[in-house]
Amino acid sequence: MSYDDVQACAQLIKDKFDGTIPKMAMVLGSGLNDLADSVEDATVFSYADLPGFPKPTVAGHAGRMLIGKLAGSPVICMQGRAHAYEGHPPSTLAFSTRVLWALGVEILVLTNAAGSLDEKAGPGSLMAITDHINFSGINPLVGLNDERFGPRFPDVTAAWDKALTKTLEGCAADLDIELHHGTYLMALGPNFETPAEIRAFRSWGVNAVGMSTVPECLVARHCGMRVCGISSITNYAAGMTGEELTHHETMEYGAIAAVNLDKLLRAFASKVA
Ligand code: HPA
């Protein structure tokens, strides 16, 4: 996917959207898609109608871009995302984030469903992502680098924006919502982890594990967008309880966490957008 493809897709959106494009975008992960219902005055684009967009194939991922308002503040809401485990080539995972950048988006809020390695952060809770480990084995920036997007060797020391995360924490405190924080590890999936993997990740200081988000963060930082993120904790990671893990459980607890996430994102939007 070339620079021109990205610009062409962004131009198509600009041509069809009647108004000023928001400076902030939010990506809604598994079990969190219904948050898009909160977007007012939405202009909706199906990913299927956006040339170059990888199409999500997983239940719970709608595949729509909504441009509208959240609690009165302009936002773009990405309802669903494509995952590497669906077989999309890593470089195509860069496309949708680059289109947001080409539209002029400056702040990207990434959400996901994740398993917790932290006993104190149980299913239904929220965690602000303060750093990550890319354990997926893939990287969307692999391949020829186009300097118009960003440098060949991007620095990711400050991948997760401290000021934005502080604002999230402030909003959570105002709303009396408990917000954990920690390191997110991306595994490729699609299987959940083994207990041995989780024990290893814990020794690395990982707090939550999931199968997404890191590619978008890397692409967004490459082109200079500011990024913050929230994991909705849907389960304790493998081996931490006597139970097995299911996608159903992910959806169920995602819906519980979504209630608080909805409030948090509204408050954040009105502070930042
Ligand atoms: N592991 C990986 N991805 C996940 C999990 C998990 O435990 N829960 C939700 N997404």
PDB file of N, CA, C and O in Angstrom, residues 23 94 97-102 104-108 141 145-156 158-161 164 215-228:
ATOM      1  N   LYS A  23      -9.786  15.885  15.062  1.00  0.00           N
ATOM      2  CA  LYS A  23      -8.342  15.710  15.291  1.00  0.00           C
ATOM      3  C   LYS A  23      -8.068  14.474  16.148  1.00  0.00           C
ATOM      4  O   LYS A  23      -6.916  14.148  16.418  1.00  0.00           O
ATOM      5  N   ALA A  94      -1.065  -1.405   8.487  1.00  0.00           N
ATOM      6  CA  ALA A  94      -0.694   0.002   8.667  1.00  0.00           C
ATOM      7  C   ALA A  94      -1.709   0.935   8.015  1.00  0.00           C
ATOM      8  O   ALA A  94      -1.797   2.119   8.364  1.00  0.00           O
ATOM      9  N   THR A  97      -4.548   3.188   9.963  1.00  0.00           N
ATOM     10  CA  THR A  97      -3.945   4.203  10.829  1.00  0.00           C
ATOM     11  C   THR A  97      -3.353   5.331   9.981  1.00  0.00           C
ATOM     12  O   THR A  97      -3.460   6.513  10.329  1.00  0.00           O
ATOM     13  N   ARG A  98      -2.753   4.972   8.860  1.00  0.00           N
ATOM     14  CA  ARG A  98      -2.169   6.007   7.991  1.00  0.00           C
ATOM     15  C   ARG A  98      -3.251   6.875   7.352  1.00  0.00           C
ATOM     16  O   ARG A  98      -3.041   8.077   7.137  1.00  0.00           O
ATOM     17  N   VAL A  99      -4.398   6.266   7.060  1.00  0.00           N
ATOM     18  CA  VAL A  99      -5.491   7.068   6.503  1.00  0.00           C
ATOM     19  C   VAL A  99      -5.951   8.091   7.546  1.00  0.00           C
ATOM     20  O   VAL A  99      -6.190   9.262   7.213  1.00  0.00           O
ATOM     21  N   LEU A 100      -6.018   7.682   8.801  1.00  0.00           N
ATOM     22  CA  LEU A 100      -6.392   8.632   9.866  1.00  0.00           C
ATOM     23  C   LEU A 100      -5.390   9.787   9.905  1.00  0.00           C
ATOM     24  O   LEU A 100      -5.758  10.955  10.018  1.00  0.00           O
ATOM     25  N   TRP A 101      -4.130   9.441   9.807  1.00  0.00           N
ATOM     26  CA  TRP A 101      -3.073  10.471   9.797  1.00  0.00           C
ATOM     27  C   TRP A 101      -3.252  11.406   8.587  1.00  0.00           C
ATOM     28  O   TRP A 101      -3.189  12.629   8.726  1.00  0.00           O
ATOM     29  N   ALA A 102      -3.521  10.812   7.421  1.00  0.00           N
ATOM     30  CA  ALA A 102      -3.691  11.628   6.207  1.00  0.00           C
ATOM     31  C   ALA A 102      -4.924  12.528   6.316  1.00  0.00           C
ATOM     32  O   ALA A 102      -5.000  13.571   5.673  1.00  0.00           O
ATOM     33  N   GLY A 104      -5.618  14.054   8.967  1.00  0.00           N
ATOM     34  CA  GLY A 104      -5.248  15.131   9.887  1.00  0.00           C
ATOM     35  C   GLY A 104      -5.440  14.786  11.352  1.00  0.00           C
ATOM     36  O   GLY A 104      -5.330  15.658  12.218  1.00  0.00           O
ATOM     37  N   VAL A 105      -5.723  13.503  11.629  1.00  0.00           N
ATOM     38  CA  VAL A 105      -5.885  13.089  13.035  1.00  0.00           C
ATOM     39  C   VAL A 105      -4.539  13.196  13.750  1.00  0.00           C
ATOM     40  O   VAL A 105      -3.505  12.790  13.210  1.00  0.00           O
ATOM     41  N   GLU A 106      -4.570  13.756  14.962  1.00  0.00           N
ATOM     42  CA  GLU A 106      -3.331  13.964  15.725  1.00  0.00           C
ATOM     43  C   GLU A 106      -3.255  13.086  16.969  1.00  0.00           C
ATOM     44  O   GLU A 106      -2.179  12.821  17.485  1.00  0.00           O
ATOM     45  N   ILE A 107      -4.441  12.694  17.473  1.00  0.00           N
ATOM     46  CA  ILE A 107      -4.474  11.890  18.704  1.00  0.00           C
ATOM     47  C   ILE A 107      -5.234  10.605  18.437  1.00  0.00           C
ATOM     48  O   ILE A 107      -6.364  10.628  17.925  1.00  0.00           O
ATOM     49  N   LEU A 108      -4.611   9.486  18.787  1.00  0.00           N
ATOM     50  CA  LEU A 108      -5.228   8.181  18.550  1.00  0.00           C
ATOM     51  C   LEU A 108      -5.406   7.466  19.886  1.00  0.00           C
ATOM     52  O   LEU A 108      -4.440   7.286  20.630  1.00  0.00           O
ATOM     53  N   LEU A 141       5.716  -1.967  10.044  1.00  0.00           N
ATOM     54  CA  LEU A 141       6.655  -1.028   9.417  1.00  0.00           C
ATOM     55  C   LEU A 141       7.735  -1.742   8.602  1.00  0.00           C
ATOM     56  O   LEU A 141       8.597  -1.089   7.993  1.00  0.00           O
ATOM     57  N   ASN A 145      10.785   1.804   3.417  1.00  0.00           N
ATOM     58  CA  ASN A 145      10.235   2.913   4.195  1.00  0.00           C
ATOM     59  C   ASN A 145       9.985   4.125   3.299  1.00  0.00           C
ATOM     60  O   ASN A 145      10.844   4.506   2.509  1.00  0.00           O
ATOM     61  N   ASP A 146       8.795   4.695   3.437  1.00  0.00           N
ATOM     62  CA  ASP A 146       8.496   5.951   2.744  1.00  0.00           C
ATOM     63  C   ASP A 146       8.645   7.079   3.755  1.00  0.00           C
ATOM     64  O   ASP A 146       7.858   7.179   4.706  1.00  0.00           O
ATOM     65  N   GLU A 147       9.649   7.919   3.561  1.00  0.00           N
ATOM     66  CA  GLU A 147       9.962   8.987   4.532  1.00  0.00           C
ATOM     67  C   GLU A 147       8.821   9.981   4.698  1.00  0.00           C
ATOM     68  O   GLU A 147       8.790  10.749   5.654  1.00  0.00           O
ATOM     69  N   ARG A 148       7.882   9.993   3.730  1.00  0.00           N
ATOM     70  CA  ARG A 148       6.748  10.908   3.878  1.00  0.00           C
ATOM     71  C   ARG A 148       5.860  10.475   5.055  1.00  0.00           C
ATOM     72  O   ARG A 148       5.152  11.280   5.628  1.00  0.00           O
ATOM     73  N   PHE A 149       5.896   9.193   5.394  1.00  0.00           N
ATOM     74  CA  PHE A 149       5.192   8.740   6.606  1.00  0.00           C
ATOM     75  C   PHE A 149       6.034   9.005   7.846  1.00  0.00           C
ATOM     76  O   PHE A 149       5.555   9.501   8.852  1.00  0.00           O
ATOM     77  N   GLY A 150       7.302   8.627   7.786  1.00  0.00           N
ATOM     78  CA  GLY A 150       8.164   8.777   8.956  1.00  0.00           C
ATOM     79  C   GLY A 150       9.512   8.140   8.724  1.00  0.00           C
ATOM     80  O   GLY A 150       9.791   7.615   7.638  1.00  0.00           O
ATOM     81  N   PRO A 151      10.379   8.170   9.738  1.00  0.00           N
ATOM     82  CA  PRO A 151      11.766   7.710   9.564  1.00  0.00           C
ATOM     83  C   PRO A 151      11.896   6.180   9.513  1.00  0.00           C
ATOM     84  O   PRO A 151      11.026   5.464  10.002  1.00  0.00           O
ATOM     85  N   ARG A 152      12.989   5.727   8.941  1.00  0.00           N
ATOM     86  CA  ARG A 152      13.264   4.285   8.857  1.00  0.00           C
ATOM     87  C   ARG A 152      13.309   3.637  10.238  1.00  0.00           C
ATOM     88  O   ARG A 152      12.819   2.535  10.453  1.00  0.00           O
ATOM     89  N   PHE A 153      13.934   4.333  11.187  1.00  0.00           N
ATOM     90  CA  PHE A 153      14.120   3.748  12.524  1.00  0.00           C
ATOM     91  C   PHE A 153      13.421   4.622  13.571  1.00  0.00           C
ATOM     92  O   PHE A 153      14.070   5.407  14.271  1.00  0.00           O
ATOM     93  N   PRO A 154      12.106   4.494  13.673  1.00  0.00           N
ATOM     94  CA  PRO A 154      11.396   5.387  14.605  1.00  0.00           C
ATOM     95  C   PRO A 154      11.731   5.087  16.058  1.00  0.00           C
ATOM     96  O   PRO A 154      11.899   3.925  16.445  1.00  0.00           O
ATOM     97  N   ASP A 155      11.824   6.142  16.836  1.00  0.00           N
ATOM     98  CA  ASP A 155      12.043   6.007  18.278  1.00  0.00           C
ATOM     99  C   ASP A 155      10.699   5.721  18.938  1.00  0.00           C
ATOM    100  O   ASP A 155       9.714   6.392  18.643  1.00  0.00           O
ATOM    101  N   VAL A 156      10.653   4.715  19.817  1.00  0.00           N
ATOM    102  CA  VAL A 156       9.394   4.430  20.517  1.00  0.00           C
ATOM    103  C   VAL A 156       9.589   4.456  22.037  1.00  0.00           C
ATOM    104  O   VAL A 156       8.921   3.755  22.780  1.00  0.00           O
ATOM    105  N   ALA A 158       8.831   6.872  23.898  1.00  0.00           N
ATOM    106  CA  ALA A 158       7.601   7.451  24.462  1.00  0.00           C
ATOM    107  C   ALA A 158       6.409   7.071  23.586  1.00  0.00           C
ATOM    108  O   ALA A 158       5.646   7.916  23.145  1.00  0.00           O
ATOM    109  N   ALA A 159       6.274   5.771  23.329  1.00  0.00           N
ATOM    110  CA  ALA A 159       5.196   5.312  22.441  1.00  0.00           C
ATOM    111  C   ALA A 159       3.830   5.704  22.989  1.00  0.00           C
ATOM    112  O   ALA A 159       2.939   6.109  22.257  1.00  0.00           O
ATOM    113  N   TRP A 160       3.683   5.592  24.305  1.00  0.00           N
ATOM    114  CA  TRP A 160       2.392   5.851  24.951  1.00  0.00           C
ATOM    115  C   TRP A 160       2.484   7.201  25.652  1.00  0.00           C
ATOM    116  O   TRP A 160       3.263   7.359  26.595  1.00  0.00           O
ATOM    117  N   ASP A 161       1.705   8.139  25.191  1.00  0.00           N
ATOM    118  CA  ASP A 161       1.835   9.547  25.565  1.00  0.00           C
ATOM    119  C   ASP A 161       1.497   9.765  27.045  1.00  0.00           C
ATOM    120  O   ASP A 161       0.372   9.518  27.489  1.00  0.00           O
ATOM    121  N   LEU A 164      -1.369  12.428  27.765  1.00  0.00           N
ATOM    122  CA  LEU A 164      -2.719  11.916  27.461  1.00  0.00           C
ATOM    123  C   LEU A 164      -3.141  10.888  28.506  1.00  0.00           C
ATOM    124  O   LEU A 164      -4.304  10.855  28.940  1.00  0.00           O
ATOM    125  N   PRO A 215       0.445  -2.915  16.575  1.00  0.00           N
ATOM    126  CA  PRO A 215       0.707  -2.430  15.206  1.00  0.00           C
ATOM    127  C   PRO A 215       0.217  -0.993  14.994  1.00  0.00           C
ATOM    128  O   PRO A 215       0.932  -0.160  14.430  1.00  0.00           O
ATOM    129  N   GLU A 216      -0.993  -0.689  15.491  1.00  0.00           N
ATOM    130  CA  GLU A 216      -1.523   0.671  15.309  1.00  0.00           C
ATOM    131  C   GLU A 216      -0.668   1.702  16.035  1.00  0.00           C
ATOM    132  O   GLU A 216      -0.424   2.800  15.533  1.00  0.00           O
ATOM    133  N   CYS A 217      -0.211   1.343  17.233  1.00  0.00           N
ATOM    134  CA  CYS A 217       0.635   2.266  17.993  1.00  0.00           C
ATOM    135  C   CYS A 217       1.925   2.545  17.218  1.00  0.00           C
ATOM    136  O   CYS A 217       2.340   3.706  17.089  1.00  0.00           O
ATOM    137  N   LEU A 218       2.546   1.493  16.691  1.00  0.00           N
ATOM    138  CA  LEU A 218       3.824   1.675  15.981  1.00  0.00           C
ATOM    139  C   LEU A 218       3.638   2.541  14.739  1.00  0.00           C
ATOM    140  O   LEU A 218       4.431   3.449  14.475  1.00  0.00           O
ATOM    141  N   VAL A 219       2.570   2.286  13.992  1.00  0.00           N
ATOM    142  CA  VAL A 219       2.326   3.046  12.762  1.00  0.00           C
ATOM    143  C   VAL A 219       2.012   4.500  13.101  1.00  0.00           C
ATOM    144  O   VAL A 219       2.504   5.433  12.447  1.00  0.00           O
ATOM    145  N   ALA A 220       1.221   4.698  14.149  1.00  0.00           N
ATOM    146  CA  ALA A 220       0.838   6.059  14.540  1.00  0.00           C
ATOM    147  C   ALA A 220       2.053   6.850  15.018  1.00  0.00           C
ATOM    148  O   ALA A 220       2.235   8.022  14.663  1.00  0.00           O
ATOM    149  N   ARG A 221       2.919   6.209  15.800  1.00  0.00           N
ATOM    150  CA  ARG A 221       4.117   6.919  16.278  1.00  0.00           C
ATOM    151  C   ARG A 221       5.066   7.209  15.117  1.00  0.00           C
ATOM    152  O   ARG A 221       5.705   8.254  15.077  1.00  0.00           O
ATOM    153  N   HIS A 222       5.131   6.275  14.171  1.00  0.00           N
ATOM    154  CA  HIS A 222       5.991   6.456  12.993  1.00  0.00           C
ATOM    155  C   HIS A 222       5.629   7.743  12.269  1.00  0.00           C
ATOM    156  O   HIS A 222       6.502   8.487  11.819  1.00  0.00           O
ATOM    157  N   CYS A 223       4.312   8.030  12.173  1.00  0.00           N
ATOM    158  CA  CYS A 223       3.916   9.243  11.444  1.00  0.00           C
ATOM    159  C   CYS A 223       3.597  10.403  12.393  1.00  0.00           C
ATOM    160  O   CYS A 223       3.014  11.405  11.975  1.00  0.00           O
ATOM    161  N   GLY A 224       3.987  10.269  13.651  1.00  0.00           N
ATOM    162  CA  GLY A 224       3.979  11.431  14.547  1.00  0.00           C
ATOM    163  C   GLY A 224       2.681  11.698  15.275  1.00  0.00           C
ATOM    164  O   GLY A 224       2.505  12.778  15.834  1.00  0.00           O
ATOM    165  N   MET A 225       1.755  10.738  15.267  1.00  0.00           N
ATOM    166  CA  MET A 225       0.531  10.934  16.047  1.00  0.00           C
ATOM    167  C   MET A 225       0.812  10.628  17.520  1.00  0.00           C
ATOM    168  O   MET A 225       1.699   9.838  17.835  1.00  0.00           O
ATOM    169  N   ARG A 226       0.028  11.260  18.402  1.00  0.00           N
ATOM    170  CA  ARG A 226       0.126  10.945  19.834  1.00  0.00           C
ATOM    171  C   ARG A 226      -0.850   9.810  20.141  1.00  0.00           C
ATOM    172  O   ARG A 226      -1.970   9.796  19.615  1.00  0.00           O
ATOM    173  N   VAL A 227      -0.408   8.894  20.994  1.00  0.00           N
ATOM    174  CA  VAL A 227      -1.187   7.671  21.232  1.00  0.00           C
ATOM    175  C   VAL A 227      -1.405   7.442  22.722  1.00  0.00           C
ATOM    176  O   VAL A 227      -0.485   7.605  23.531  1.00  0.00           O
ATOM    177  N   CYS A 228      -2.623   7.071  23.082  1.00  0.00           N
ATOM    178  CA  CYS A 228      -2.857   6.509  24.411  1.00  0.00           C
ATOM    179  C   CYS A 228      -3.757   5.297  24.249  1.00  0.00           C
ATOM    180  O   CYS A 228      -4.326   5.088  23.170  1.00  0.00           O
TER     181      CYS A 228
END
